[in-house]
Amino acid sequence: MGNVLVIAEHRDGQLKKASLSAFAFAKKYVQKQGGEFSILVMGHNVGAVADAASCFGAAKVFVADHADLANYLAESYAAVAAQAAKDAGAQVVAATTTTQAKDLLPRVAAKLEAGMASDIVGLLDNGWFLRPVWAGSAVVEVEISTPVKVVTVRQTEFEAAPKGAAGGQKVPVNVAVNLGALRKRFEKFEVIKSERPELTDARVIVSGGRGTKGADGFKLLEGLADLLGAAVGATRAAVDAGWVPNDLQVGQTGKVVAPELYIAAGVSGAIQHLAGMKSSKVIVAINKDPEAPIFNVADYGLVADLFKAVPEMAEEIKKAKA
Amino acid sequence: MKILVTAKRVTDPDVKIKVKPDGSGVITEGVDYKVNPFDEIAIEEAIRIKEKGQAEIVVVSIGPSEATKEIRNGLAMGADRGILVVASEVLDSFAVARILHKIVSEEKPDLILMGKQAVDGDNNQAAQILAELLGWPQACFASKITLSDDRKKAKVVREADGGLDHVELDLPAIITAELRLNEPRYASLPGIMKAKKKPLKEIPLASMGVDTKPKVVWHKFSEPASRKAGIKVPDVPTLVQKLRNEAKVL
C-alpha cells in the first residue's frame, strides 16, 4: 500500500483541466493498490488553486506557496516536489503529460532515486503500467522496481476526474529554495494567444499538413474551425515549414489529442502524426492522393482537393445549421 | 569551450515498427538505423556555436559497436571527436544518465546538448535526470539558444504549453533540443572523409564501474488497438450528412 501524490498545474490562478486526468489516474490507482490520493500545488498566491484542487476527492492538498516559487523553474519545483512526496508518504508521484511535467518529473524522479514511466496509457492489476513506445507502434508493459515510482499520465487515456464538494485537507509544505544557487533565472513567459480552444481541450480539431501548401491554405482551415468552434492542428511538416506556430503540432513529439471529431486536410498520415491523433473518436480525411496512409485510420475519407472541399464543407455546414 | 552532445542510434523513424509475435520486443531485423533526429539537431546547434567562436565538440553514444556510424555522422557534420560506450543490454533512462554522468566527470564540458527525446523509447527523461545528478541547471525543449559573448551564460527560449518560456542559465548547463531549434546540415563529402580520421574512443560499459541496475523494466509488448479504415464518401454533401446523422458529431 502506498500513497499517490499528483502534481497539479495551473496558470493565471486557474487549475489546468489537464491535471484532472492525473487525478483520475490517482483515484484508479489507489482503488486497485490501496493508499490515499493527495494533490500538490506549487506557486505563489495559489490559495484559489488549492481550493479548486480540494474538490476532486483527494485526502490532502499539499500547498507550497512561496514568493520563490512565483515562476516555474524545474530545479526549484523538483526540490519542493521531492519534499512533498516524502511528506505525503508517496509511493507514486504523478502528473498529466504536459510540457511542464515532461520537464519536471524526471528531475523529481532523480531526486527520489525513482524509476519513471513516461506518458502512461493504462495500469495493470499487478501495479505495472502500460505505455506507448516507437511513436505508438507498440505498447509495452512497464514494471518500476524502485520503492517510489514516478509517472506522467496521457491526458486522453484518463477521463477527467469529476468535480465534487471541497474536502481535501490543506497541508503546508516547507519551501527551502535558494534561488541564487540554481544558476538559472526566469526572464519572461511569452503567451501565445488564440481565440480558439486549446488543442488538448477541443471537441473538434481541424488539422492541416503539407497539402495546405502554406499559410493561405491554413486560412481555409481556420475558417472551417471557427465555424465549428474547433482548434486548429498541424503536422510536423507544416510546423517545420513555418506555416503555423509550433504549439499546434499534433504527433509523437507534439500534442497527443483525442477529440470527438478530427478533420485532417492535406495530411498524408506519417507514423509520427498518427501517434498523436489516432485515438480520436471520429476521423475525417480529405486528401487528393487516394493512397495516402491517413485513409487507413479515417472513418470517413474524401478523395478531393482541400482547396475546393474545405470551403464547400463550410458552406454545407452553414446550410445544414440554418 | 567544450560541448558534449549525444547521438543515440535509433530505428529509422519513418519505418513502421512491428511487434514480435511472442511479445518479447519489436522486430528490428531488416530495419535501418539512424541517429535520433533530435540528437542531430543538438549536434547541428553545437556546430553553429563552434562556427561563431572556438569550441571542441565531443559526440557521445551508448549502444552496440555499430553505433560508431551515428558518431561518425556527427563527426562528418563537424564535431571533433567521439566516445562510444559499448553496451548491448537495454538501459533505462536512469542508467543512461549515470553513464553520461561518469563521462561528464571526466570530460568536464561547459555545455551538454541533447535531443529532447529519443524516438524509439520516447522517454524524454535522461537529460533531466543527468542535470539533477550533476546539480546543473537545465533548459528542455529549446527553440533558441543565445550564448553570452564570454560564453559563461546561455539565454534559452523553451517551448511550453500556451507560450514560450525565456530563461537564462549559467554554464555549465544542459539544454535539450526541440524540433524548431535549427535544421541540421548534411555532411559534406570532405566532411565525411575527414571524419574517418577523427578520434573515436570505444569504452566497454562493464569497464566503467557504473551502476546500471534497471529501475524500469519492459515486459510484454503488444500491438496498439488498431483502427479500421472506414468508408470513402463521394462528395462533400455526403460527408456532412454522414457526420451529422450517422456519426452525430456535427
mmCIF file of N, CA and C in Angstrom, chain A residues 168-256:
data_model
loop_
_atom_site.group_PDB
_atom_site.id
_atom_site.type_symbol
_atom_site.label_atom_id
_atom_site.label_comp_id
_atom_site.label_asym_id
_atom_site.label_seq_id
_atom_site.Cartn_x
_atom_site.Cartn_y
_atom_site.Cartn_z
ATOM 1 N N GLY A 168 -10.620 18.119 0.599
ATOM 2 C CA GLY A 168 -9.231 17.776 0.888
ATOM 3 C C GLY A 168 -8.639 18.681 1.957
ATOM 4 N N GLN A 169 -7.938 18.063 2.893
ATOM 5 C CA GLN A 169 -7.322 18.818 3.981
ATOM 6 C C GLN A 169 -6.059 19.508 3.475
ATOM 7 N N LYS A 170 -5.917 20.817 3.738
ATOM 8 C CA LYS A 170 -4.746 21.563 3.256
ATOM 9 C C LYS A 170 -3.553 21.334 4.198
ATOM 10 N N VAL A 171 -2.426 21.021 3.595
ATOM 11 C CA VAL A 171 -1.211 20.803 4.380
ATOM 12 C C VAL A 171 -0.094 21.665 3.790
ATOM 13 N N PRO A 172 0.468 22.589 4.565
ATOM 14 C CA PRO A 172 1.543 23.411 4.010
ATOM 15 C C PRO A 172 2.833 22.610 3.831
ATOM 16 N N VAL A 173 3.563 22.935 2.773
ATOM 17 C CA VAL A 173 4.861 22.298 2.525
ATOM 18 C C VAL A 173 5.949 23.332 2.790
ATOM 19 N N ASN A 174 6.960 22.909 3.503
ATOM 20 C CA ASN A 174 8.077 23.804 3.793
ATOM 21 C C ASN A 174 8.877 24.072 2.515
ATOM 22 N N VAL A 175 9.030 25.348 2.180
ATOM 23 C CA VAL A 175 9.761 25.704 0.957
ATOM 24 C C VAL A 175 11.120 26.270 1.343
ATOM 25 N N ALA A 176 12.160 25.521 1.039
ATOM 26 C CA ALA A 176 13.516 25.989 1.319
ATOM 27 C C ALA A 176 14.282 25.991 0.008
ATOM 28 N N VAL A 177 14.119 27.065 -0.765
ATOM 29 C CA VAL A 177 14.765 27.170 -2.073
ATOM 30 C C VAL A 177 15.754 28.323 -2.033
ATOM 31 N N ASN A 178 16.966 28.066 -2.506
ATOM 32 C CA ASN A 178 17.937 29.146 -2.639
ATOM 33 C C ASN A 178 18.042 29.491 -4.123
ATOM 34 N N LEU A 179 17.219 30.447 -4.546
ATOM 35 C CA LEU A 179 17.142 30.768 -5.973
ATOM 36 C C LEU A 179 18.500 31.135 -6.561
ATOM 37 N N GLY A 180 19.320 31.833 -5.758
ATOM 38 C CA GLY A 180 20.627 32.273 -6.234
ATOM 39 C C GLY A 180 21.547 31.115 -6.567
ATOM 40 N N ALA A 181 21.315 29.961 -5.923
ATOM 41 C CA ALA A 181 22.205 28.821 -6.124
ATOM 42 C C ALA A 181 21.793 27.962 -7.324
ATOM 43 N N LEU A 182 20.628 28.272 -7.910
ATOM 44 C CA LEU A 182 20.138 27.429 -9.011
ATOM 45 C C LEU A 182 20.904 27.668 -10.309
ATOM 46 N N ARG A 183 21.552 28.813 -10.436
ATOM 47 C CA ARG A 183 22.267 29.194 -11.653
ATOM 48 C C ARG A 183 21.329 29.257 -12.866
ATOM 49 N N LYS A 184 20.094 29.611 -12.601
ATOM 50 C CA LYS A 184 19.112 29.746 -13.677
ATOM 51 C C LYS A 184 18.115 30.809 -13.276
ATOM 52 N N ARG A 185 17.782 31.670 -14.218
ATOM 53 C CA ARG A 185 16.851 32.751 -13.913
ATOM 54 C C ARG A 185 15.700 32.751 -14.906
ATOM 55 N N PHE A 186 14.504 32.911 -14.364
ATOM 56 C CA PHE A 186 13.326 33.075 -15.207
ATOM 57 C C PHE A 186 13.344 34.494 -15.750
ATOM 58 N N GLU A 187 13.114 34.663 -17.036
ATOM 59 C CA GLU A 187 13.062 36.022 -17.602
ATOM 60 C C GLU A 187 11.648 36.451 -17.929
ATOM 61 N N LYS A 188 10.969 35.675 -18.759
ATOM 62 C CA LYS A 188 9.575 36.021 -19.044
ATOM 63 C C LYS A 188 8.863 34.834 -19.676
ATOM 64 N N PHE A 189 7.537 34.882 -19.614
ATOM 65 C CA PHE A 189 6.742 33.890 -20.328
ATOM 66 C C PHE A 189 5.953 34.623 -21.399
ATOM 67 N N GLU A 190 6.233 34.269 -22.630
ATOM 68 C CA GLU A 190 5.615 34.932 -23.773
ATOM 69 C C GLU A 190 4.365 34.139 -24.147
ATOM 70 N N VAL A 191 3.212 34.673 -23.802
ATOM 71 C CA VAL A 191 1.957 33.941 -24.043
ATOM 72 C C VAL A 191 1.600 33.995 -25.522
ATOM 73 N N ILE A 192 1.282 32.834 -26.086
ATOM 74 C CA ILE A 192 0.784 32.807 -27.460
ATOM 75 C C ILE A 192 -0.733 32.740 -27.374
ATOM 76 N N LYS A 193 -1.370 33.856 -27.727
ATOM 77 C CA LYS A 193 -2.828 33.964 -27.557
ATOM 78 C C LYS A 193 -3.546 33.388 -28.760
ATOM 79 N N SER A 194 -4.661 32.744 -28.479
ATOM 80 C CA SER A 194 -5.512 32.273 -29.554
ATOM 81 C C SER A 194 -6.956 32.356 -29.095
ATOM 82 N N GLU A 195 -7.825 32.743 -30.009
ATOM 83 C CA GLU A 195 -9.252 32.806 -29.673
ATOM 84 C C GLU A 195 -9.861 31.411 -29.705
ATOM 85 N N ARG A 196 -9.140 30.485 -30.300
ATOM 86 C CA ARG A 196 -9.677 29.130 -30.443
ATOM 87 C C ARG A 196 -9.360 28.302 -29.197
ATOM 88 N N PRO A 197 -10.115 27.191 -28.998
ATOM 89 C CA PRO A 197 -9.825 26.349 -27.828
ATOM 90 C C PRO A 197 -8.434 25.721 -27.927
ATOM 91 N N GLU A 198 -7.881 25.303 -26.782
ATOM 92 C CA GLU A 198 -6.596 24.619 -26.792
ATOM 93 C C GLU A 198 -6.760 23.250 -27.427
ATOM 94 N N LEU A 199 -5.722 22.825 -28.126
ATOM 95 C CA LEU A 199 -5.773 21.530 -28.815
ATOM 96 C C LEU A 199 -6.211 20.398 -27.904
ATOM 97 N N THR A 200 -5.642 20.357 -26.706
ATOM 98 C CA THR A 200 -5.902 19.217 -25.828
ATOM 99 C C THR A 200 -7.282 19.287 -25.172
ATOM 100 N N ASP A 201 -7.969 20.414 -25.313
ATOM 101 C CA ASP A 201 -9.304 20.541 -24.720
ATOM 102 C C ASP A 201 -10.412 20.546 -25.761
ATOM 103 N N ALA A 202 -10.048 20.635 -27.047
ATOM 104 C CA ALA A 202 -11.050 20.887 -28.093
ATOM 105 C C ALA A 202 -11.919 19.664 -28.372
ATOM 106 N N ARG A 203 -13.202 19.918 -28.661
ATOM 107 C CA ARG A 203 -14.117 18.839 -29.044
ATOM 108 C C ARG A 203 -13.898 18.471 -30.514
ATOM 109 N N VAL A 204 -13.547 19.490 -31.301
ATOM 110 C CA VAL A 204 -13.286 19.276 -32.726
ATOM 111 C C VAL A 204 -11.932 19.903 -33.073
ATOM 112 N N ILE A 205 -11.167 19.205 -33.902
ATOM 113 C CA ILE A 205 -9.892 19.748 -34.380
ATOM 114 C C ILE A 205 -9.866 19.679 -35.903
ATOM 115 N N VAL A 206 -9.480 20.785 -36.522
ATOM 116 C CA VAL A 206 -9.260 20.806 -37.969
ATOM 117 C C VAL A 206 -7.756 20.932 -38.167
ATOM 118 N N SER A 207 -7.163 19.924 -38.823
ATOM 119 C CA SER A 207 -5.718 19.845 -38.882
ATOM 120 C C SER A 207 -5.234 19.883 -40.325
ATOM 121 N N GLY A 208 -4.103 20.523 -40.530
ATOM 122 C CA GLY A 208 -3.573 20.614 -41.881
ATOM 123 C C GLY A 208 -2.150 20.126 -41.978
ATOM 124 N N GLY A 209 -1.805 19.650 -43.163
ATOM 125 C CA GLY A 209 -0.446 19.164 -43.393
ATOM 126 C C GLY A 209 0.165 19.834 -44.599
ATOM 127 N N ARG A 210 1.122 19.140 -45.191
ATOM 128 C CA ARG A 210 1.851 19.664 -46.338
ATOM 129 C C ARG A 210 0.901 20.088 -47.469
ATOM 130 N N GLY A 211 -0.217 19.367 -47.593
ATOM 131 C CA GLY A 211 -1.177 19.634 -48.662
ATOM 132 C C GLY A 211 -1.810 21.015 -48.606
ATOM 133 N N THR A 212 -1.718 21.679 -47.458
ATOM 134 C CA THR A 212 -2.277 23.034 -47.372
ATOM 135 C C THR A 212 -1.396 24.030 -48.127
ATOM 136 N N LYS A 213 -0.195 23.639 -48.424
ATOM 137 C CA LYS A 213 0.762 24.408 -49.227
ATOM 138 C C LYS A 213 1.181 25.747 -48.619
ATOM 139 N N GLY A 214 0.728 26.073 -47.435
ATOM 140 C CA GLY A 214 1.190 27.325 -46.845
ATOM 141 C C GLY A 214 0.138 27.983 -45.971
ATOM 142 N N ALA A 215 0.479 29.189 -45.521
ATOM 143 C CA ALA A 215 -0.385 29.907 -44.587
ATOM 144 C C ALA A 215 -1.770 30.161 -45.188
ATOM 145 N N ASP A 216 -1.840 30.373 -46.513
ATOM 146 C CA ASP A 216 -3.135 30.623 -47.144
ATOM 147 C C ASP A 216 -4.052 29.408 -47.039
ATOM 148 N N GLY A 217 -3.482 28.236 -47.231
ATOM 149 C CA GLY A 217 -4.252 27.003 -47.073
ATOM 150 C C GLY A 217 -4.784 26.888 -45.655
ATOM 151 N N PHE A 218 -3.952 27.270 -44.696
ATOM 152 C CA PHE A 218 -4.387 27.200 -43.296
ATOM 153 C C PHE A 218 -5.529 28.171 -43.011
ATOM 154 N N LYS A 219 -5.567 29.293 -43.762
ATOM 155 C CA LYS A 219 -6.676 30.255 -43.588
ATOM 156 C C LYS A 219 -8.009 29.572 -43.835
ATOM 157 N N LEU A 220 -8.061 28.710 -44.875
ATOM 158 C CA LEU A 220 -9.289 27.967 -45.176
ATOM 159 C C LEU A 220 -9.672 27.069 -43.995
ATOM 160 N N LEU A 221 -8.663 26.398 -43.441
ATOM 161 C CA LEU A 221 -8.921 25.502 -42.319
ATOM 162 C C LEU A 221 -9.404 26.290 -41.101
ATOM 163 N N GLU A 222 -8.815 27.476 -40.915
ATOM 164 C CA GLU A 222 -9.214 28.312 -39.777
ATOM 165 C C GLU A 222 -10.673 28.738 -39.914
ATOM 166 N N GLY A 223 -11.088 29.031 -41.156
ATOM 167 C CA GLY A 223 -12.487 29.396 -41.393
ATOM 168 C C GLY A 223 -13.420 28.270 -40.970
ATOM 169 N N LEU A 224 -13.084 27.065 -41.383
ATOM 170 C CA LEU A 224 -13.902 25.900 -41.011
ATOM 171 C C LEU A 224 -13.860 25.679 -39.496
ATOM 172 N N ALA A 225 -12.674 25.833 -38.915
ATOM 173 C CA ALA A 225 -12.512 25.632 -37.471
ATOM 174 C C ALA A 225 -13.391 26.605 -36.697
ATOM 175 N N ASP A 226 -13.411 27.878 -37.122
ATOM 176 C CA ASP A 226 -14.190 28.878 -36.387
ATOM 177 C C ASP A 226 -15.687 28.596 -36.486
ATOM 178 N N LEU A 227 -16.090 28.080 -37.632
ATOM 179 C CA LEU A 227 -17.494 27.704 -37.808
ATOM 180 C C LEU A 227 -17.894 26.589 -36.832
ATOM 181 N N LEU A 228 -16.941 25.714 -36.533
ATOM 182 C CA LEU A 228 -17.215 24.546 -35.685
ATOM 183 C C LEU A 228 -16.787 24.762 -34.231
ATOM 184 N N GLY A 229 -16.253 25.922 -33.915
ATOM 185 C CA GLY A 229 -15.707 26.142 -32.574
ATOM 186 C C GLY A 229 -14.535 25.211 -32.308
ATOM 187 N N ALA A 230 -13.781 24.936 -33.355
ATOM 188 C CA ALA A 230 -12.721 23.930 -33.277
ATOM 189 C C ALA A 230 -11.350 24.544 -33.067
ATOM 190 N N ALA A 231 -10.402 23.709 -32.615
ATOM 191 C CA ALA A 231 -8.996 24.092 -32.556
ATOM 192 C C ALA A 231 -8.363 23.765 -33.899
ATOM 193 N N VAL A 232 -7.255 24.433 -34.206
ATOM 194 C CA VAL A 232 -6.507 24.124 -35.418
ATOM 195 C C VAL A 232 -5.246 23.367 -35.031
ATOM 196 N N GLY A 233 -5.009 22.273 -35.745
ATOM 197 C CA GLY A 233 -3.800 21.482 -35.515
ATOM 198 C C GLY A 233 -2.969 21.438 -36.785
ATOM 199 N N ALA A 234 -1.775 20.867 -36.682
ATOM 200 C CA ALA A 234 -0.902 20.814 -37.852
ATOM 201 C C ALA A 234 0.041 19.626 -37.742
ATOM 202 N N THR A 235 0.547 19.219 -38.889
ATOM 203 C CA THR A 235 1.554 18.160 -38.885
ATOM 204 C C THR A 235 2.927 18.784 -38.656
ATOM 205 N N ARG A 236 3.877 17.905 -38.385
ATOM 206 C CA ARG A 236 5.244 18.348 -38.180
ATOM 207 C C ARG A 236 5.781 19.074 -39.418
ATOM 208 N N ALA A 237 5.403 18.582 -40.607
ATOM 209 C CA ALA A 237 5.881 19.198 -41.849
ATOM 210 C C ALA A 237 5.395 20.641 -41.956
ATOM 211 N N ALA A 238 4.119 20.853 -41.585
ATOM 212 C CA ALA A 238 3.549 22.202 -41.701
ATOM 213 C C ALA A 238 4.181 23.156 -40.686
ATOM 214 N N VAL A 239 4.441 22.640 -39.506
ATOM 215 C CA VAL A 239 5.064 23.457 -38.462
ATOM 216 C C VAL A 239 6.518 23.753 -38.842
ATOM 217 N N ASP A 240 7.181 22.719 -39.317
ATOM 218 C CA ASP A 240 8.577 22.822 -39.743
ATOM 219 C C ASP A 240 8.745 23.879 -40.818
ATOM 220 N N ALA A 241 7.766 23.965 -41.713
ATOM 221 C CA ALA A 241 7.826 24.915 -42.814
ATOM 222 C C ALA A 241 7.522 26.333 -42.347
ATOM 223 N N GLY A 242 7.101 26.470 -41.082
ATOM 224 C CA GLY A 242 6.853 27.795 -40.528
ATOM 225 C C GLY A 242 5.489 28.361 -40.907
ATOM 226 N N TRP A 243 4.559 27.514 -41.356
ATOM 227 C CA TRP A 243 3.248 28.000 -41.783
ATOM 228 C C TRP A 243 2.357 28.331 -40.598
ATOM 229 N N VAL A 244 2.554 27.628 -39.497
ATOM 230 C CA VAL A 244 1.748 27.835 -38.286
ATOM 231 C C VAL A 244 2.655 27.755 -37.073
ATOM 232 N N PRO A 245 2.230 28.325 -35.924
ATOM 233 C CA PRO A 245 3.078 28.271 -34.727
ATOM 234 C C PRO A 245 3.321 26.827 -34.273
ATOM 235 N N ASN A 246 4.465 26.637 -33.628
ATOM 236 C CA ASN A 246 4.875 25.278 -33.281
ATOM 237 C C ASN A 246 3.980 24.582 -32.263
ATOM 238 N N ASP A 247 3.249 25.355 -31.427
ATOM 239 C CA ASP A 247 2.458 24.647 -30.412
ATOM 240 C C ASP A 247 1.167 24.055 -30.994
ATOM 241 N N LEU A 248 1.015 24.133 -32.318
ATOM 242 C CA LEU A 248 -0.132 23.475 -32.957
ATOM 243 C C LEU A 248 0.204 22.063 -33.432
ATOM 244 N N GLN A 249 1.461 21.652 -33.246
ATOM 245 C CA GLN A 249 1.870 20.349 -33.773
ATOM 246 C C GLN A 249 1.210 19.183 -33.036
ATOM 247 N N VAL A 250 0.579 18.318 -33.821
ATOM 248 C CA VAL A 250 -0.021 17.098 -33.283
ATOM 249 C C VAL A 250 0.866 15.931 -33.700
ATOM 250 N N GLY A 251 1.234 15.083 -32.745
ATOM 251 C CA GLY A 251 2.039 13.919 -33.098
ATOM 252 C C GLY A 251 2.881 13.405 -31.956
ATOM 253 N N GLN A 252 3.711 12.444 -32.288
ATOM 254 C CA GLN A 252 4.580 11.765 -31.311
ATOM 255 C C GLN A 252 5.331 12.748 -30.427
ATOM 256 N N THR A 253 5.898 13.776 -31.027
ATOM 257 C CA THR A 253 6.704 14.703 -30.245
ATOM 258 C C THR A 253 6.009 16.046 -30.072
ATOM 259 N N GLY A 254 4.739 16.131 -30.469
ATOM 260 C CA GLY A 254 3.945 17.326 -30.234
ATOM 261 C C GLY A 254 2.823 17.000 -29.263
ATOM 262 N N LYS A 255 1.626 17.453 -29.574
ATOM 263 C CA LYS A 255 0.490 17.185 -28.693
ATOM 264 C C LYS A 255 -0.177 15.863 -29.067
ATOM 265 N N VAL A 256 -0.646 15.147 -28.060
ATOM 266 C CA VAL A 256 -1.457 13.958 -28.295
ATOM 267 C C VAL A 256 -2.897 14.348 -28.012
#
